[in-house]
Amino acid sequence: MEYNEALQKVREYGQEHVLEYFSQLSEDEQKSLLQQIEQTDFSVLAKAAEGDKELKRGVITPIPAMKLSEIEEKKAEFTEEGLKLLRAGKVGAVLLAGGMGTRLGSDDPKGMYNIGLTKDVFIFERLIRNLLDVVEQIGCYIHLFVMTSEKNHEKTVAFLKEKKFFGYDENYVTFFMQDMAPASDYTGKVYMETKALMSASPNGNGGWFSSMKRGGVLDIVHKAGIAYLNIFAVDNVLQRIAEPCFVGATALNGCAVGAKVIKKAAPDEKVGVMCLEDGRPSIVEYYELTTELMEAKDASGEPAYNYGVILNYLFRVKDLEEIVSKEMPLHIVEKKIPYLNEAGETVKPEKPNGYKYESLVLDMIHMLDSCLVFEVVREKEFAPIKNPTGVDSVESARALLQKNGVVL
Ligand code: UTP
């Protein structure tokens, strides 16, 4: 993008200050700032006026889940259908690895974290190993799409190349970068991190499909004839990916999406739960779950909102294409954002000083007509690594991996 175009764009959104130091920058810095302006969606900043209040929700009612006993009964039928689709190349896998992993506190991408005790065991390695289990079962590779962000792309690609993709065929791995969203003060004015760089962060995991489309990756999906995409988070080292029974169950039930869920460990466990919202599939976040909803019971006396999502969904591509141009809800989160002070120095604030803007994958579910809520065994498929110690941590995930026979 040329300077004049950039100026026009920032002016349109009242953000001319991002070019204040332009004449003082080196040629390379100028180029990179212009590129950043080109790639930034400033329209989100208008939402700053709304603040970080919770988004308005519709009427929440329970959604039936397909429980373990029912899945066990139909396992052979589901698995046969899943294997057929997988062998026909109809299923791709999408690893969401664009997050910042702030809670884990490592400077490297989360997938590079070594959770081994007696040998190296990287998070990426565990996930690829899990996918390779299916590859070995079906006798052919599955396309693996890896979403990174500007903040971790180079390191992620270099690491996986160095490790020879942990045995995965490189020809079946495609990287794409998610979009960035600017960070602003409370009035919606973008912060500058340095004179040449706007404060920006990955725009949340909800933009994965539009980023795939924008990055031209959807062409590979079409060319390969992929009809389903199994998206999964980088931090759950136990999850099964593109697992035949889940694929077959979602397909045979004719659902737009399948969501893997676990039975909650306690009514107040911090996981989002599946529900219906105004009659459509949806997810209520744990902090939105009122006491009334927490205590509600279904016809059989079980808690009515008892199934938590683990960020492992199988989407039907044709339905994603229908919703991709629709506007997604924007989540405004108060954060500490590094900024440039009047002396032109970068300051790392001690307290929150503004907003980041994110869209979340869970909001995509509500945009679709039907969802298969598919229970999986918690101890076998849920070991998220969010923190170094304590709940959902390296420690707890190690214990669960060992319980499942993984040598660390
Ligand atoms: P989390 O919400 O746990 O965020 O992401 P995070 O960035 O990994 O960790 P914290 O909150 O900073 O500690 C859930 C999944 O969504 C992906 C993450 O990589 C992870 O797989 N994600 C999140 C993205 O791909 N992009 C984003 O912008 C945010």
Tab-separated table of C-alpha atoms and ligand atoms in Angstrom:
chain	number	residue	atom	x	y	z
A	1	MET	CA	0.000	0.000	0.000
A	2	GLU	CA	1.242	3.490	-0.877
A	3	TYR	CA	1.459	6.285	1.718
A	4	ASN	CA	-1.479	8.232	0.303
A	5	GLU	CA	-3.757	5.215	0.305
A	6	ALA	CA	-2.733	4.443	3.878
A	7	LEU	CA	-3.410	8.021	4.921
A	8	GLN	CA	-6.839	7.893	3.353
A	9	LYS	CA	-7.616	4.609	5.102
A	10	VAL	CA	-6.570	5.745	8.579
A	11	ARG	CA	-8.333	9.091	8.104
A	12	GLU	CA	-11.562	7.286	7.353
A	13	TYR	CA	-11.405	5.769	10.834
A	14	GLY	CA	-9.993	8.824	12.635
A	15	GLN	CA	-6.625	7.128	13.227
A	16	GLU	CA	-4.227	9.565	11.474
A	17	HIS	CA	-1.893	9.513	14.506
A	18	VAL	CA	-0.517	6.111	13.436
A	19	LEU	CA	1.404	7.955	10.693
A	20	GLU	CA	2.677	10.715	13.005
A	21	TYR	CA	6.309	9.522	12.998
A	22	PHE	CA	6.323	8.219	9.415
A	23	SER	CA	8.928	10.682	8.121
A	24	GLN	CA	11.348	9.660	10.910
A	25	LEU	CA	11.262	5.964	9.978
A	26	SER	CA	13.739	3.987	7.901
A	27	GLU	CA	12.604	2.755	4.503
A	28	ASP	CA	12.020	-0.776	5.834
A	29	GLU	CA	10.046	0.497	8.801
A	30	GLN	CA	7.925	2.659	6.519
A	31	LYS	CA	7.187	-0.331	4.342
A	32	SER	CA	6.217	-2.507	7.268
A	33	LEU	CA	3.945	0.137	8.797
A	34	LEU	CA	2.177	0.632	5.465
A	35	GLN	CA	1.737	-3.111	5.219
A	36	GLN	CA	0.351	-3.250	8.742
A	37	ILE	CA	-2.152	-0.524	7.900
A	38	GLU	CA	-3.175	-2.415	4.775
A	39	GLN	CA	-3.798	-5.605	6.750
A	40	THR	CA	-5.630	-4.034	9.657
A	41	ASP	CA	-9.372	-3.979	10.012
A	42	PHE	CA	-9.991	-0.639	11.743
A	43	SER	CA	-13.760	-1.002	11.643
A	44	VAL	CA	-13.723	-2.980	14.931
A	45	LEU	CA	-12.629	0.155	16.788
A	46	ALA	CA	-16.090	1.674	16.496
A	47	LYS	CA	-17.159	-0.949	19.040
A	48	ALA	CA	-14.972	0.597	21.760
A	49	ALA	CA	-17.871	2.871	22.639
A	50	GLU	CA	-19.883	-0.202	23.655
A	51	GLY	CA	-17.184	-1.166	26.181
A	52	ASP	CA	-16.414	-4.671	27.405
A	53	LYS	CA	-19.943	-5.418	28.535
A	54	GLU	CA	-21.242	-8.941	28.008
A	55	LEU	CA	-22.964	-9.579	24.701
A	56	LYS	CA	-26.736	-9.818	24.898
A	57	ARG	CA	-27.966	-13.417	24.926
A	58	GLY	CA	-31.240	-14.968	23.782
A	59	VAL	CA	-33.366	-17.514	25.656
A	60	ILE	CA	-31.204	-20.425	26.829
A	61	THR	CA	-32.661	-23.948	26.933
A	62	PRO	CA	-30.987	-27.386	27.121
A	63	ILE	CA	-29.780	-29.216	24.008
A	64	PRO	CA	-29.810	-33.020	23.892
A	65	ALA	CA	-26.390	-34.668	23.808
A	66	MET	CA	-25.437	-37.975	22.243
A	67	LYS	CA	-24.081	-39.748	25.293
A	68	LEU	CA	-21.355	-42.379	25.567
A	69	SER	CA	-23.831	-45.279	25.889
A	70	GLU	CA	-25.632	-44.341	22.655
A	71	ILE	CA	-22.337	-43.814	20.842
A	72	GLU	CA	-21.141	-47.235	22.024
A	73	GLU	CA	-24.285	-48.886	20.624
A	74	LYS	CA	-23.805	-47.283	17.194
A	75	LYS	CA	-20.015	-47.295	17.197
A	76	ALA	CA	-19.590	-49.822	14.372
A	77	GLU	CA	-21.970	-47.963	12.051
A	78	PHE	CA	-20.468	-44.537	12.814
A	79	THR	CA	-16.897	-45.781	12.470
A	80	GLU	CA	-17.591	-47.452	9.134
A	81	GLU	CA	-19.060	-44.232	7.728
A	82	GLY	CA	-16.193	-42.155	9.168
A	83	LEU	CA	-13.558	-44.461	7.684
A	84	LYS	CA	-15.260	-44.255	4.308
A	85	LEU	CA	-15.208	-40.441	4.361
A	86	LEU	CA	-11.641	-40.283	5.638
A	87	ARG	CA	-10.331	-42.717	3.041
A	88	ALA	CA	-12.107	-40.723	0.321
A	89	GLY	CA	-10.175	-37.617	1.475
A	90	LYS	CA	-13.345	-35.830	2.568
A	91	VAL	CA	-11.934	-34.694	5.932
A	92	GLY	CA	-9.246	-32.104	6.689
A	93	ALA	CA	-7.841	-31.057	10.062
A	94	VAL	CA	-7.250	-27.472	11.172
A	95	LEU	CA	-4.908	-26.731	14.047
A	96	LEU	CA	-5.675	-23.403	15.712
A	97	ALA	CA	-2.246	-22.244	16.807
A	98	GLY	CA	-2.469	-18.488	16.411
A	99	GLY	CA	-2.994	-17.698	20.100
A	100	MET	CA	-0.483	-15.917	22.300
A	101	GLY	CA	-0.418	-18.531	25.084
A	102	THR	CA	0.021	-15.720	27.605
A	103	ARG	CA	-0.936	-17.817	30.606
A	104	LEU	CA	1.733	-20.418	29.883
A	105	GLY	CA	4.282	-17.628	29.882
A	106	SER	CA	6.676	-18.947	27.223
A	107	ASP	CA	8.040	-16.656	24.507
A	108	ASP	CA	7.791	-19.436	21.957
A	109	PRO	CA	4.592	-20.661	20.270
A	110	LYS	CA	2.664	-22.928	22.643
A	111	GLY	CA	3.113	-25.973	20.417
A	112	MET	CA	6.885	-25.758	20.887
A	113	TYR	CA	6.546	-26.280	24.627
A	114	ASN	CA	8.429	-29.352	25.798
A	115	ILE	CA	6.334	-31.381	28.241
A	116	GLY	CA	8.733	-34.345	28.362
A	117	LEU	CA	10.303	-35.555	31.587
A	118	THR	CA	12.904	-38.104	30.483
A	119	LYS	CA	12.971	-37.116	26.812
A	120	ASP	CA	11.710	-34.345	24.536
A	121	VAL	CA	7.947	-34.422	24.039
A	122	PHE	CA	6.636	-31.280	22.371
A	123	ILE	CA	2.984	-30.273	22.326
A	124	PHE	CA	3.004	-30.186	18.499
A	125	GLU	CA	4.514	-33.664	18.515
A	126	ARG	CA	1.709	-35.065	20.679
A	127	LEU	CA	-0.970	-33.580	18.430
A	128	ILE	CA	0.646	-34.852	15.243
A	129	ARG	CA	1.109	-38.264	16.864
A	130	ASN	CA	-2.619	-38.341	17.622
A	131	LEU	CA	-3.444	-37.508	14.013
A	132	LEU	CA	-0.956	-40.085	12.768
A	133	ASP	CA	-2.940	-42.759	14.650
A	134	VAL	CA	-5.798	-42.134	12.212
A	135	VAL	CA	-3.471	-41.860	9.213
A	136	GLU	CA	-2.123	-45.311	10.079
A	137	GLN	CA	-5.636	-46.669	10.533
A	138	ILE	CA	-6.921	-45.399	7.172
A	139	GLY	CA	-3.732	-45.886	5.199
A	140	CYS	CA	-3.525	-42.370	3.745
A	141	TYR	CA	-2.671	-38.845	4.844
A	142	ILE	CA	-5.184	-36.209	5.935
A	143	HIS	CA	-4.666	-32.570	4.956
A	144	LEU	CA	-3.490	-30.649	8.000
A	145	PHE	CA	-3.961	-26.871	7.940
A	146	VAL	CA	-2.067	-24.949	10.608
A	147	MET	CA	-3.265	-21.489	11.577
A	148	THR	CA	-0.548	-19.244	12.962
A	149	SER	CA	-0.452	-15.491	13.507
A	150	GLU	CA	1.996	-12.753	12.631
A	151	LYS	CA	3.372	-13.109	16.161
A	152	ASN	CA	4.374	-16.766	15.914
A	153	HIS	CA	4.340	-17.775	12.243
A	154	GLU	CA	8.065	-17.864	11.500
A	155	LYS	CA	8.991	-19.747	14.668
A	156	THR	CA	6.197	-22.293	14.170
A	157	VAL	CA	7.124	-23.042	10.567
A	158	ALA	CA	10.857	-23.221	11.312
A	159	PHE	CA	10.292	-25.536	14.288
A	160	LEU	CA	8.047	-27.984	12.462
A	161	LYS	CA	10.431	-28.072	9.495
A	162	GLU	CA	13.400	-28.679	11.775
A	163	LYS	CA	11.525	-31.547	13.442
A	164	LYS	CA	10.529	-32.929	10.031
A	165	PHE	CA	6.881	-32.498	10.972
A	166	PHE	CA	7.281	-35.270	13.532
A	167	GLY	CA	6.869	-37.857	10.806
A	168	TYR	CA	3.889	-36.264	9.029
A	169	ASP	CA	4.124	-35.953	5.238
A	170	GLU	CA	5.047	-32.303	4.607
A	171	ASN	CA	3.033	-32.296	1.372
A	172	TYR	CA	-0.123	-32.548	3.446
A	173	VAL	CA	0.690	-29.617	5.728
A	174	THR	CA	-0.393	-26.066	4.824
A	175	PHE	CA	0.183	-23.002	6.987
A	176	PHE	CA	-1.991	-19.923	6.938
A	177	MET	CA	-1.918	-16.786	9.025
A	178	GLN	CA	-4.880	-15.390	10.867
A	179	ASP	CA	-5.714	-11.711	10.698
A	180	MET	CA	-4.597	-9.235	13.328
A	181	ALA	CA	-6.850	-6.808	15.174
A	182	PRO	CA	-5.658	-3.437	16.446
A	183	ALA	CA	-5.613	-2.690	20.175
A	184	SER	CA	-6.880	0.668	21.356
A	185	ASP	CA	-7.453	2.926	24.316
A	186	TYR	CA	-10.936	3.126	25.817
A	187	THR	CA	-12.069	5.627	23.195
A	188	GLY	CA	-11.105	3.416	20.262
A	189	LYS	CA	-7.849	5.207	19.395
A	190	VAL	CA	-5.232	2.691	18.243
A	191	TYR	CA	-2.138	2.467	20.454
A	192	MET	CA	1.283	2.595	18.836
A	193	GLU	CA	3.739	0.107	20.330
A	194	THR	CA	6.705	1.806	18.649
A	195	LYS	CA	6.901	4.615	16.121
A	196	ALA	CA	6.749	2.028	13.367
A	197	LEU	CA	4.332	-0.502	14.825
A	198	MET	CA	0.684	-0.366	15.847
A	199	SER	CA	-0.312	-2.394	18.915
A	200	ALA	CA	-2.146	-5.360	17.499
A	201	SER	CA	-2.903	-8.937	18.445
A	202	PRO	CA	-4.346	-12.017	16.733
A	203	ASN	CA	-8.061	-11.423	16.143
A	204	GLY	CA	-9.305	-14.432	18.116
A	205	ASN	CA	-9.936	-18.011	17.016
A	206	GLY	CA	-13.290	-17.167	15.385
A	207	GLY	CA	-11.683	-15.786	12.247
A	208	TRP	CA	-10.086	-19.076	11.199
A	209	PHE	CA	-12.330	-19.824	8.228
A	210	SER	CA	-12.336	-16.290	6.808
A	211	SER	CA	-8.532	-16.186	7.206
A	212	MET	CA	-8.346	-19.525	5.404
A	213	LYS	CA	-10.412	-18.070	2.597
A	214	ARG	CA	-8.475	-14.813	2.421
A	215	GLY	CA	-5.179	-16.709	2.410
A	216	GLY	CA	-6.241	-18.768	-0.621
A	217	VAL	CA	-6.168	-21.985	1.403
A	218	LEU	CA	-9.777	-22.723	0.620
A	219	ASP	CA	-8.668	-23.507	-2.935
A	220	ILE	CA	-6.748	-26.513	-1.584
A	221	VAL	CA	-9.860	-27.586	0.326
A	222	HIS	CA	-11.930	-27.400	-2.855
A	223	LYS	CA	-9.353	-29.048	-5.085
A	224	ALA	CA	-8.923	-31.913	-2.629
A	225	GLY	CA	-12.705	-32.334	-2.355
A	226	ILE	CA	-12.660	-31.847	1.426
A	227	ALA	CA	-16.220	-31.648	2.788
A	228	TYR	CA	-15.511	-31.555	6.553
A	229	LEU	CA	-12.943	-29.674	8.614
A	230	ASN	CA	-12.037	-30.839	12.105
A	231	ILE	CA	-10.717	-27.838	13.966
A	232	PHE	CA	-8.830	-28.329	17.212
A	233	ALA	CA	-6.951	-26.284	19.804
A	234	VAL	CA	-3.198	-26.427	20.192
A	235	ASP	CA	-3.321	-27.050	23.901
A	236	ASN	CA	-5.302	-30.264	24.400
A	237	VAL	CA	-2.617	-32.938	24.127
A	238	LEU	CA	-4.985	-35.890	24.549
A	239	GLN	CA	-7.669	-35.081	22.001
A	240	ARG	CA	-8.390	-37.418	19.113
A	241	ILE	CA	-8.363	-35.634	15.758
A	242	ALA	CA	-10.361	-36.657	12.653
A	243	GLU	CA	-11.479	-39.652	14.628
A	244	PRO	CA	-13.626	-41.984	12.452
A	245	CYS	CA	-16.489	-42.549	14.930
A	246	PHE	CA	-16.997	-38.800	15.488
A	247	VAL	CA	-16.769	-38.065	11.760
A	248	GLY	CA	-19.294	-40.792	10.918
A	249	ALA	CA	-21.713	-39.747	13.675
A	250	THR	CA	-21.739	-36.101	12.533
A	251	ALA	CA	-22.176	-37.071	8.879
A	252	LEU	CA	-24.897	-39.684	9.446
A	253	ASN	CA	-26.845	-37.289	11.641
A	254	GLY	CA	-26.738	-34.716	8.844
A	255	CYS	CA	-25.485	-31.980	11.162
A	256	ALA	CA	-23.754	-28.787	10.050
A	257	VAL	CA	-21.268	-29.252	12.887
A	258	GLY	CA	-20.290	-31.853	15.462
A	259	ALA	CA	-19.004	-30.675	18.837
A	260	LYS	CA	-16.997	-32.938	21.096
A	261	VAL	CA	-18.035	-32.445	24.696
A	262	ILE	CA	-17.109	-33.823	28.099
A	263	LYS	CA	-19.318	-34.307	31.129
A	264	LYS	CA	-18.490	-31.486	33.517
A	265	ALA	CA	-16.455	-32.395	36.603
A	266	ALA	CA	-18.459	-29.949	38.769
A	267	PRO	CA	-21.424	-27.627	38.116
A	268	ASP	CA	-19.133	-24.594	38.304
A	269	GLU	CA	-16.277	-25.986	36.194
A	270	LYS	CA	-14.785	-23.305	33.954
A	271	VAL	CA	-15.813	-24.659	30.558
A	272	GLY	CA	-18.397	-23.348	28.105
A	273	VAL	CA	-21.490	-25.564	27.918
A	274	MET	CA	-23.624	-26.526	24.955
A	275	CYS	CA	-27.196	-25.279	24.910
A	276	LEU	CA	-29.887	-23.958	22.616
A	277	GLU	CA	-30.205	-20.187	22.359
A	278	ASP	CA	-33.498	-19.050	20.882
A	279	GLY	CA	-33.836	-22.601	19.572
A	280	ARG	CA	-30.450	-22.678	17.789
A	281	PRO	CA	-27.297	-24.486	18.936
A	282	SER	CA	-25.082	-22.301	21.074
A	283	ILE	CA	-22.546	-22.206	23.893
A	284	VAL	CA	-22.842	-20.444	27.226
A	285	GLU	CA	-19.508	-19.452	28.700
A	286	TYR	CA	-18.896	-20.505	32.312
A	287	TYR	CA	-19.027	-16.908	33.539
A	288	GLU	CA	-22.438	-16.443	31.918
A	289	LEU	CA	-23.915	-19.508	33.612
A	290	THR	CA	-26.371	-18.257	36.214
A	291	THR	CA	-27.100	-20.255	39.391
A	292	GLU	CA	-30.492	-21.020	37.914
A	293	LEU	CA	-28.934	-22.588	34.812
A	294	MET	CA	-26.295	-24.347	36.902
A	295	GLU	CA	-28.973	-25.964	39.052
A	296	ALA	CA	-31.469	-26.760	36.270
A	297	LYS	CA	-32.220	-30.472	35.737
A	298	ASP	CA	-33.382	-32.351	32.656
A	299	ALA	CA	-36.257	-34.903	32.530
A	300	SER	CA	-34.023	-37.656	33.895
A	301	GLY	CA	-32.887	-35.549	36.849
A	302	GLU	CA	-29.395	-34.909	35.410
A	303	PRO	CA	-27.973	-31.360	35.296
A	304	ALA	CA	-29.465	-29.800	32.162
A	305	TYR	CA	-26.263	-27.942	31.196
A	306	ASN	CA	-23.725	-30.634	31.857
A	307	TYR	CA	-21.663	-30.924	28.685
A	308	GLY	CA	-18.617	-28.733	28.242
A	309	VAL	CA	-16.958	-27.996	24.908
A	310	ILE	CA	-13.275	-28.812	24.358
A	311	LEU	CA	-12.679	-26.784	21.180
A	312	ASN	CA	-12.772	-29.788	18.884
A	313	TYR	CA	-15.435	-29.329	16.214
A	314	LEU	CA	-16.155	-30.964	12.881
A	315	PHE	CA	-17.602	-28.375	10.493
A	316	ARG	CA	-19.269	-29.122	7.174
A	317	VAL	CA	-17.522	-26.941	4.596
A	318	LYS	CA	-20.636	-26.013	2.616
A	319	ASP	CA	-22.254	-24.579	5.748
A	320	LEU	CA	-19.109	-22.619	6.599
A	321	GLU	CA	-19.195	-21.073	3.153
A	322	GLU	CA	-22.741	-19.948	3.745
A	323	ILE	CA	-21.892	-18.133	6.978
A	324	VAL	CA	-18.427	-16.792	6.141
A	325	SER	CA	-19.606	-13.410	4.933
A	326	LYS	CA	-21.935	-12.861	7.897
A	327	GLU	CA	-20.801	-10.569	10.677
A	328	MET	CA	-19.670	-12.360	13.828
A	329	PRO	CA	-20.143	-10.981	17.329
A	330	LEU	CA	-17.090	-9.098	18.534
A	331	HIS	CA	-15.735	-9.705	22.029
A	332	ILE	CA	-14.124	-6.647	23.553
A	333	VAL	CA	-11.589	-7.528	26.225
A	334	GLU	CA	-9.882	-5.135	28.606
A	335	LYS	CA	-6.099	-5.722	28.527
A	336	LYS	CA	-2.692	-4.240	29.344
A	337	ILE	CA	-1.445	-2.860	26.036
A	338	PRO	CA	2.115	-1.600	25.473
A	339	TYR	CA	2.077	1.945	24.121
A	340	LEU	CA	4.262	4.822	23.040
A	341	ASN	CA	4.425	7.736	25.482
A	342	GLU	CA	4.848	11.374	24.530
A	343	ALA	CA	8.638	11.051	24.681
A	344	GLY	CA	8.411	8.359	22.006
A	345	GLU	CA	9.297	5.469	24.389
A	346	THR	CA	7.422	2.176	24.714
A	347	VAL	CA	5.685	1.738	28.071
A	348	LYS	CA	4.449	-1.612	29.407
A	349	PRO	CA	1.500	-0.687	31.634
A	350	GLU	CA	0.927	-2.324	35.024
A	351	LYS	CA	-2.841	-2.001	34.776
A	352	PRO	CA	-5.276	-2.543	31.901
A	353	ASN	CA	-5.336	0.530	29.684
A	354	GLY	CA	-7.554	-0.389	26.759
A	355	TYR	CA	-9.257	-2.966	24.612
A	356	LYS	CA	-8.453	-5.859	22.338
A	357	TYR	CA	-11.030	-7.102	19.860
A	358	GLU	CA	-11.639	-10.797	19.199
A	359	SER	CA	-14.102	-13.075	17.508
A	360	LEU	CA	-14.549	-16.571	18.940
A	361	VAL	CA	-15.117	-19.891	17.259
A	362	LEU	CA	-17.954	-20.719	19.640
A	363	ASP	CA	-20.024	-17.958	18.051
A	364	MET	CA	-19.857	-19.810	14.739
A	365	ILE	CA	-21.870	-22.654	16.237
A	366	HIS	CA	-24.816	-20.343	16.849
A	367	MET	CA	-24.758	-19.266	13.208
A	368	LEU	CA	-25.346	-22.854	12.074
A	369	ASP	CA	-28.673	-24.681	12.033
A	370	SER	CA	-27.761	-27.981	13.628
A	371	CYS	CA	-25.108	-29.385	15.931
A	372	LEU	CA	-24.370	-32.922	17.080
A	373	VAL	CA	-23.321	-32.741	20.717
A	374	PHE	CA	-20.999	-35.741	20.959
A	375	GLU	CA	-19.747	-36.937	24.340
A	376	VAL	CA	-16.172	-38.186	24.694
A	377	VAL	CA	-14.460	-39.790	27.668
A	378	ARG	CA	-12.971	-36.972	29.649
A	379	GLU	CA	-9.946	-38.869	31.004
A	380	LYS	CA	-9.053	-40.006	27.496
A	381	GLU	CA	-9.576	-36.832	25.497
A	382	PHE	CA	-9.200	-33.780	27.671
A	383	ALA	CA	-5.827	-32.579	28.900
A	384	PRO	CA	-5.586	-28.857	28.132
A	385	ILE	CA	-2.395	-26.942	28.856
A	386	LYS	CA	-3.238	-23.365	29.739
A	387	ASN	CA	-1.005	-22.728	32.778
A	388	PRO	CA	2.424	-23.907	33.978
A	389	THR	CA	0.987	-25.385	37.201
A	390	GLY	CA	-2.383	-26.046	38.856
A	391	VAL	CA	-5.635	-26.481	36.941
A	392	ASP	CA	-5.335	-27.172	33.173
A	393	SER	CA	-1.578	-27.088	33.346
A	394	VAL	CA	1.583	-28.779	32.175
A	395	GLU	CA	1.476	-30.770	35.444
A	396	SER	CA	-2.136	-31.936	35.109
A	397	ALA	CA	-1.701	-32.775	31.408
A	398	ARG	CA	1.438	-34.810	32.139
A	399	ALA	CA	-0.437	-36.864	34.732
A	400	LEU	CA	-3.281	-37.522	32.269
A	401	LEU	CA	-0.896	-38.454	29.451
A	402	GLN	CA	0.894	-40.926	31.709
A	403	LYS	CA	-2.443	-42.383	32.781
A	404	ASN	CA	-3.091	-43.008	29.079
A	405	GLY	CA	0.221	-44.804	28.657
A	406	VAL	CA	2.224	-41.990	27.041
A	407	VAL	CA	5.900	-42.072	28.042
A	408	LEU	CA	7.197	-38.622	28.885
B	1	UTP	P1	-6.986	-19.640	24.274
B	1	UTP	O1	-8.269	-18.940	24.388
B	1	UTP	O2	-6.643	-20.607	25.340
B	1	UTP	O3	-5.826	-18.567	24.126
B	1	UTP	O4	-6.954	-20.341	22.847
B	1	UTP	P2	-4.262	-18.708	24.043
B	1	UTP	O5	-3.789	-17.552	23.253
B	1	UTP	O6	-3.808	-20.052	23.556
B	1	UTP	O7	-3.775	-18.598	25.542
B	1	UTP	P3	-3.862	-17.368	26.576
B	1	UTP	O8	-5.312	-17.105	26.811
B	1	UTP	O9	-3.139	-16.189	25.940
B	1	UTP	O10	-3.142	-17.894	27.783
B	1	UTP	C1	-7.662	-21.493	22.516
B	1	UTP	C2	-7.168	-21.943	21.163
B	1	UTP	O11	-7.440	-20.963	20.170
B	1	UTP	C3	-6.239	-20.599	19.510
B	1	UTP	C4	-5.127	-20.932	20.480
B	1	UTP	O12	-3.887	-21.085	19.796
B	1	UTP	C5	-5.656	-22.209	21.091
B	1	UTP	O13	-5.452	-23.316	20.234
B	1	UTP	N1	-6.268	-19.155	19.179
B	1	UTP	C6	-6.618	-18.243	20.126
B	1	UTP	C7	-5.951	-18.779	17.909
B	1	UTP	O14	-5.611	-19.617	17.045
B	1	UTP	N2	-5.987	-17.441	17.630
B	1	UTP	C8	-6.327	-16.504	18.529
B	1	UTP	O15	-6.334	-15.308	18.189
B	1	UTP	C9	-6.658	-16.913	19.817
